[in-house]
Short mmCIF file of N, CA and C in Angstrom, two decimals:
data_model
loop_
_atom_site.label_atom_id
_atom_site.label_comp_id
_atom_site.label_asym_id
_atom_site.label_seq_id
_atom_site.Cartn_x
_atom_site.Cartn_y
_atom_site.Cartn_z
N UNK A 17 0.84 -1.18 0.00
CA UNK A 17 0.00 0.00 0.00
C UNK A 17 0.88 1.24 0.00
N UNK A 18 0.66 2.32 -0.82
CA UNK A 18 1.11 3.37 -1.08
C UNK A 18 1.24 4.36 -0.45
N UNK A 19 1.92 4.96 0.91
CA UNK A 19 1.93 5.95 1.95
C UNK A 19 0.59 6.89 1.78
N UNK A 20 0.39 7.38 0.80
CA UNK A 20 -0.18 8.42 -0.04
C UNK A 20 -1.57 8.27 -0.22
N UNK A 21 -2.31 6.62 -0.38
CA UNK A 21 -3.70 6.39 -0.46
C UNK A 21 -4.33 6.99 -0.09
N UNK A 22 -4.40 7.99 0.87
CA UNK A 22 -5.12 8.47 1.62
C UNK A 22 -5.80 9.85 1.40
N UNK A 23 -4.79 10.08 0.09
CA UNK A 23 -4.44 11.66 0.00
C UNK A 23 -6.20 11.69 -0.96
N UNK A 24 -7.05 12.57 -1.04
CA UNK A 24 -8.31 12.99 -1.28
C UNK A 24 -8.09 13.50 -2.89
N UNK A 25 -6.81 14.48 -2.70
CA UNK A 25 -6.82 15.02 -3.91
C UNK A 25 -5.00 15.60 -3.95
N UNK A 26 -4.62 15.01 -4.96
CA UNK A 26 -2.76 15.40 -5.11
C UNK A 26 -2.59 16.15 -6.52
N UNK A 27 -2.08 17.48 -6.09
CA UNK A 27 -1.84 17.65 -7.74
C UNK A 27 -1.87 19.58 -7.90
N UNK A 28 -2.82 20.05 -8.92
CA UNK A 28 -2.13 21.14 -9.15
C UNK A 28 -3.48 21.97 -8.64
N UNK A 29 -3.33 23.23 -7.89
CA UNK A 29 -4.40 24.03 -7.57
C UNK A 29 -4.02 25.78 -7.70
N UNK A 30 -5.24 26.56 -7.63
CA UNK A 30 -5.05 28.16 -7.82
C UNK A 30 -5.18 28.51 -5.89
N UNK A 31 -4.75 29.14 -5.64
CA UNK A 31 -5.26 30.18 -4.30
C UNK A 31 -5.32 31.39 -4.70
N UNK A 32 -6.59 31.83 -4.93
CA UNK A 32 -6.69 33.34 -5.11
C UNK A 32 -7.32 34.04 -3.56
N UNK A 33 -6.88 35.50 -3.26
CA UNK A 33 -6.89 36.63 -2.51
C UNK A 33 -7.92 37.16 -3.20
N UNK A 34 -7.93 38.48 -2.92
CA UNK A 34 -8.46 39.51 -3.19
C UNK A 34 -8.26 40.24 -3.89
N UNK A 35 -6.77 40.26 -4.68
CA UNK A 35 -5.92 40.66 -5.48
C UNK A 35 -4.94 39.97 -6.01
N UNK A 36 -4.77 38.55 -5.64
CA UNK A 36 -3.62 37.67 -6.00
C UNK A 36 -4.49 36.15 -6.73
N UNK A 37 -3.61 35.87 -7.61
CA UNK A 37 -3.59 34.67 -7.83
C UNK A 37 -2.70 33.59 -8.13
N UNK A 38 -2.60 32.52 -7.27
CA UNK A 38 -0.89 31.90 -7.64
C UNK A 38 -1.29 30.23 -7.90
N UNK A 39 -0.56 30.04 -9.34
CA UNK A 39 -0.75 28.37 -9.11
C UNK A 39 0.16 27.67 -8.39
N UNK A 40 -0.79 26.99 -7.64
CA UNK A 40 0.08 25.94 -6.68
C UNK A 40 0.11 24.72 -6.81
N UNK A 41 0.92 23.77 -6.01
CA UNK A 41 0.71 22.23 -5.82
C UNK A 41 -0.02 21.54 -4.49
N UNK A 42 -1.00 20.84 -3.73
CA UNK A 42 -1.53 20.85 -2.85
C UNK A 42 -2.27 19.20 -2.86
N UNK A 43 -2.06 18.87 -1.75
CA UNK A 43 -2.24 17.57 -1.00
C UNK A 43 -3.23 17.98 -0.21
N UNK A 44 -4.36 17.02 -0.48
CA UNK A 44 -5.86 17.64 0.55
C UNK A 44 -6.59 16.21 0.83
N UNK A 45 -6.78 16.51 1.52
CA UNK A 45 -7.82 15.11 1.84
C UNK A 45 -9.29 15.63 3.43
N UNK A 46 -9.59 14.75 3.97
CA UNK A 46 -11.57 15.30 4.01
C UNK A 46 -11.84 14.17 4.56
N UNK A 47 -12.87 14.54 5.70
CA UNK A 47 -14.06 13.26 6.28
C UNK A 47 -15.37 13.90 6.61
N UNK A 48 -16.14 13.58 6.94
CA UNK A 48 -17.55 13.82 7.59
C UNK A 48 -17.52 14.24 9.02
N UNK A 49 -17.60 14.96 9.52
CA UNK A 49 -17.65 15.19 11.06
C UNK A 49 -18.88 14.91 11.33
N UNK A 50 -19.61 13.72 12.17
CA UNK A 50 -20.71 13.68 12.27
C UNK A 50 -21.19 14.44 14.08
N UNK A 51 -20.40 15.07 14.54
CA UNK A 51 -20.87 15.78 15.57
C UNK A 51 -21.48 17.27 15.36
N UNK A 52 -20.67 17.62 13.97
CA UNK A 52 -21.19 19.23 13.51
C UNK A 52 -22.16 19.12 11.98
N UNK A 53 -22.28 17.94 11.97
CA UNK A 53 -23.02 17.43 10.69
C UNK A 53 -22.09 18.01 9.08
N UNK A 54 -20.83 18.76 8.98
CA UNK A 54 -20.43 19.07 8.10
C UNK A 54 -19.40 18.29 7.73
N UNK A 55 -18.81 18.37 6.38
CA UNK A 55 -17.52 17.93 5.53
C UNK A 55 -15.96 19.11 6.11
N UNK A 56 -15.37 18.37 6.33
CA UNK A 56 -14.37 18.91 6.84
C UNK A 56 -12.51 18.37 5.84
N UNK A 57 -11.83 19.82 5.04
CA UNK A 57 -11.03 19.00 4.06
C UNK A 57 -10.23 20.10 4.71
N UNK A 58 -8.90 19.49 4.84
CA UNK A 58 -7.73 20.12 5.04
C UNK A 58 -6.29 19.68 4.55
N UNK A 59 -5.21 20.07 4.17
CA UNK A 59 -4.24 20.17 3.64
C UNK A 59 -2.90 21.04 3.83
N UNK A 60 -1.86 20.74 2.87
CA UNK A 60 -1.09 21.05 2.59
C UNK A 60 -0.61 21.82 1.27
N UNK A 61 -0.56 23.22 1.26
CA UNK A 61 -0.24 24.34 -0.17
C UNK A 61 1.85 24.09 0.12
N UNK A 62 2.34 23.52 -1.19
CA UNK A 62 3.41 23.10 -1.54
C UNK A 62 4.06 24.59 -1.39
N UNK A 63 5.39 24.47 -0.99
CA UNK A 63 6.30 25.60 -0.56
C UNK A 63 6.11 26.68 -1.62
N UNK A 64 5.90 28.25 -1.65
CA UNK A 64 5.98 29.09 -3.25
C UNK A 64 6.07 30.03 -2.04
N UNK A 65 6.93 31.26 -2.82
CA UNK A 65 7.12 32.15 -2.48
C UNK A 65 5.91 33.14 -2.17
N UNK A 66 5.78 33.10 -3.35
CA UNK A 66 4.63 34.47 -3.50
C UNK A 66 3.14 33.97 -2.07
N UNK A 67 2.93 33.08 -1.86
CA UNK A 67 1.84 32.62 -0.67
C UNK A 67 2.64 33.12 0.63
N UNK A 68 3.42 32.38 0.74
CA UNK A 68 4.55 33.17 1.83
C UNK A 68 4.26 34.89 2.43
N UNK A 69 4.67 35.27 0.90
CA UNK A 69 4.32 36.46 1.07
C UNK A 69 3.45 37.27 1.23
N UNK A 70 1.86 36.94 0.89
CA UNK A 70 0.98 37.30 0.68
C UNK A 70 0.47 36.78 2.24
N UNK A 71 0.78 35.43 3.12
CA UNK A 71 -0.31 34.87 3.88
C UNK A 71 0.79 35.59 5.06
N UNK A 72 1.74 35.88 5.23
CA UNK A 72 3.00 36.69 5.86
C UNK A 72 2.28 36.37 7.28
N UNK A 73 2.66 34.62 7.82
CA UNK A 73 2.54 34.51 8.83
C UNK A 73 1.58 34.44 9.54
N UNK A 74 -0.07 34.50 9.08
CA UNK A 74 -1.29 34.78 10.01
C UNK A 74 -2.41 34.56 8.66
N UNK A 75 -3.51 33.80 9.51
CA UNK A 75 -4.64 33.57 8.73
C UNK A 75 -5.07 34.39 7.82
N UNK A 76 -5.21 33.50 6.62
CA UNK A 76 -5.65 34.33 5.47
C UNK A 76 -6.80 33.85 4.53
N UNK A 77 -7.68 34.01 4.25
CA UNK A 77 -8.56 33.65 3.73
C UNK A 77 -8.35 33.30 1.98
N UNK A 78 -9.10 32.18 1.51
CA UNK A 78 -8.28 32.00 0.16
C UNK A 78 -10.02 31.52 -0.80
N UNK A 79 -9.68 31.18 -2.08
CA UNK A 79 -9.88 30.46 -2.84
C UNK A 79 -9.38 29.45 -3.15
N UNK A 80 -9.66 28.36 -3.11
CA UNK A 80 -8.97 26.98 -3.79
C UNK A 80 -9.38 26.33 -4.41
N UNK A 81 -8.99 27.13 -5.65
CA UNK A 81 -9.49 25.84 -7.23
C UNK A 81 -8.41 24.74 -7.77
N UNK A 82 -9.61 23.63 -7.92
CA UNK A 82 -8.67 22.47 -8.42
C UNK A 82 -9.21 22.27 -9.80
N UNK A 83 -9.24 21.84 -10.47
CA UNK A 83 -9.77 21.21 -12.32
C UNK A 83 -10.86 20.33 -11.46
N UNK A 84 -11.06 20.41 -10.10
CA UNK A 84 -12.56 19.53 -10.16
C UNK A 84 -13.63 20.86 -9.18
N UNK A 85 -12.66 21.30 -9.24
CA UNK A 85 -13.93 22.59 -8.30
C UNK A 85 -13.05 23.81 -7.45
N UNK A 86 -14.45 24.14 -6.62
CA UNK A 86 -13.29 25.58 -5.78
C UNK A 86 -14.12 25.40 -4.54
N UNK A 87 -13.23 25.89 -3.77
CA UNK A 87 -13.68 26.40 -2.22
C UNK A 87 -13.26 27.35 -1.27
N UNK A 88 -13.85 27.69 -0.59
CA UNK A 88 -13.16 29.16 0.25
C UNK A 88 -12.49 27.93 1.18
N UNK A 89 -11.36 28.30 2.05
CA UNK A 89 -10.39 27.96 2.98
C UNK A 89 -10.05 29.05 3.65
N UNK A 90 -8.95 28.40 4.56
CA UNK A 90 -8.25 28.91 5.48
C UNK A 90 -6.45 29.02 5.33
N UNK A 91 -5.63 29.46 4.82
CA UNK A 91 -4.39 29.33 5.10
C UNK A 91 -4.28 29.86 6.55
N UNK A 92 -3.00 28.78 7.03
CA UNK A 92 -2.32 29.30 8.48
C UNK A 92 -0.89 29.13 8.62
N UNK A 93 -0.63 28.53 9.38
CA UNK A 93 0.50 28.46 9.82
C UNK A 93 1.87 27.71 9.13
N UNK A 94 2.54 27.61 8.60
CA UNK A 94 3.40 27.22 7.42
C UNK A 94 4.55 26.05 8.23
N UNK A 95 4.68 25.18 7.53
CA UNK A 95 5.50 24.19 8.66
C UNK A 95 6.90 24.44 8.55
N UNK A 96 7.76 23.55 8.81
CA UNK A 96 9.54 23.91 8.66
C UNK A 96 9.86 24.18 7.40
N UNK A 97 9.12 23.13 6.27
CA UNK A 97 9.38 22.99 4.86
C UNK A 97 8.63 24.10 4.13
N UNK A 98 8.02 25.50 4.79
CA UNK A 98 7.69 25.94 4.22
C UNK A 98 6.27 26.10 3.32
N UNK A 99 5.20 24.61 3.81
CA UNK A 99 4.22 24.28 3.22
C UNK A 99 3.09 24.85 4.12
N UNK A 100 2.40 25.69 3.82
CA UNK A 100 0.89 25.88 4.08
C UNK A 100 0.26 25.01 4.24
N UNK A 101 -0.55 25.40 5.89
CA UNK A 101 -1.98 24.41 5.94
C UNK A 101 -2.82 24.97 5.75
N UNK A 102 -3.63 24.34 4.61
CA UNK A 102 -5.33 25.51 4.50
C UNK A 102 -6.54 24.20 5.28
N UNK A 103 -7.55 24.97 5.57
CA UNK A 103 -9.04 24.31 6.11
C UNK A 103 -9.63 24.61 5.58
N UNK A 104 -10.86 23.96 5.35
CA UNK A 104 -12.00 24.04 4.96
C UNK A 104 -13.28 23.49 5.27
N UNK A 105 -14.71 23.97 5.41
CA UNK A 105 -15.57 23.24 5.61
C UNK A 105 -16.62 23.32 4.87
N UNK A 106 -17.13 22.08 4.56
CA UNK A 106 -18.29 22.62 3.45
C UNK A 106 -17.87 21.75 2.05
N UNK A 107 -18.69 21.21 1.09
CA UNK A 107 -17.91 21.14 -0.24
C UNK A 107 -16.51 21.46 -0.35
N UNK A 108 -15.55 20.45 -0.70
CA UNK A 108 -14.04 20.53 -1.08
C UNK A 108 -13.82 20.57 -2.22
N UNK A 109 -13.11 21.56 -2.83
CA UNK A 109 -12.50 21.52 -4.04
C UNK A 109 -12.07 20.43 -4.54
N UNK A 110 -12.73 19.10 -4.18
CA UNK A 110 -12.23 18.08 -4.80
C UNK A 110 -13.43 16.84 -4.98
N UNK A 111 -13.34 15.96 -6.13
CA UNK A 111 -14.54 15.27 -6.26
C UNK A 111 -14.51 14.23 -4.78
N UNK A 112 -15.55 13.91 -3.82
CA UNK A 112 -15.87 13.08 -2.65
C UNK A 112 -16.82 11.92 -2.90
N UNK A 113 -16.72 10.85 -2.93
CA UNK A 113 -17.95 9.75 -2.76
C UNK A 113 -18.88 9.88 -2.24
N UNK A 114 -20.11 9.96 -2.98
CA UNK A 114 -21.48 10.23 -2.43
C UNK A 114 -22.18 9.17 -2.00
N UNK A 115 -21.93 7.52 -2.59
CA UNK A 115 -22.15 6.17 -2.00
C UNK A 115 -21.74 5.58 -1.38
N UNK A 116 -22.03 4.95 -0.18
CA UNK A 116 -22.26 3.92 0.53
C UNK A 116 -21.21 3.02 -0.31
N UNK A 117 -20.95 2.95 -1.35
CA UNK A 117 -19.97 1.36 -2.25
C UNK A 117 -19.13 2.29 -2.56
N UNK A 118 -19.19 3.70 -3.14
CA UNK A 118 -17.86 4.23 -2.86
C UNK A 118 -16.59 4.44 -2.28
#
């Protein structure tokens, strides 16, 4: 089994601002919270300068489009390597199994 199976959605995404738009690379994945009844997807935005600069250390509100959809998020806190964690709740920018055999 592949470390990685797990990952929801791997590959290439936009984060747009209010004034910015940067293509990125981003690892996301998602479950059901059944205590708040919502979809809950969170991740990793691949090291880039220009996010760095723009999210400069403190929550920032984003867009995150993938080639399967978009969603508002959360950027925060950036790890050693430099990679952004964004949140989200609600519909994920990424296609989710709607069946039971899914």
């Amino acid at each position: 089994m592949d470390e990685h199976d797990e990952d929801d959605y791997r590959g290439p995404a936009t984060v747009r601002t209010e004034d910015r738009e940067v293509a990125v690379e981003v690892v996301l994945r998602g479950h059901f919270q059944p205590i708040d009844g919502r979809f809950h997807w969170y991740g990793r935005v691949a090291a880039h300068d220009e996010v760095a600069e723009f999210a400069a250390g403190r929550k920032t509100a984003v867009l995150l489009s993938t080639p399967q959809g978009e969603a508002r998020g959360t950027l925060s806190d950036p790890d050693p390597w430099g990679r952004f964690r964004i949140t989200g709740t609600g519909r994920p920018p990424f296609p989710i199994p709607t069946d039971v055999d899914d």
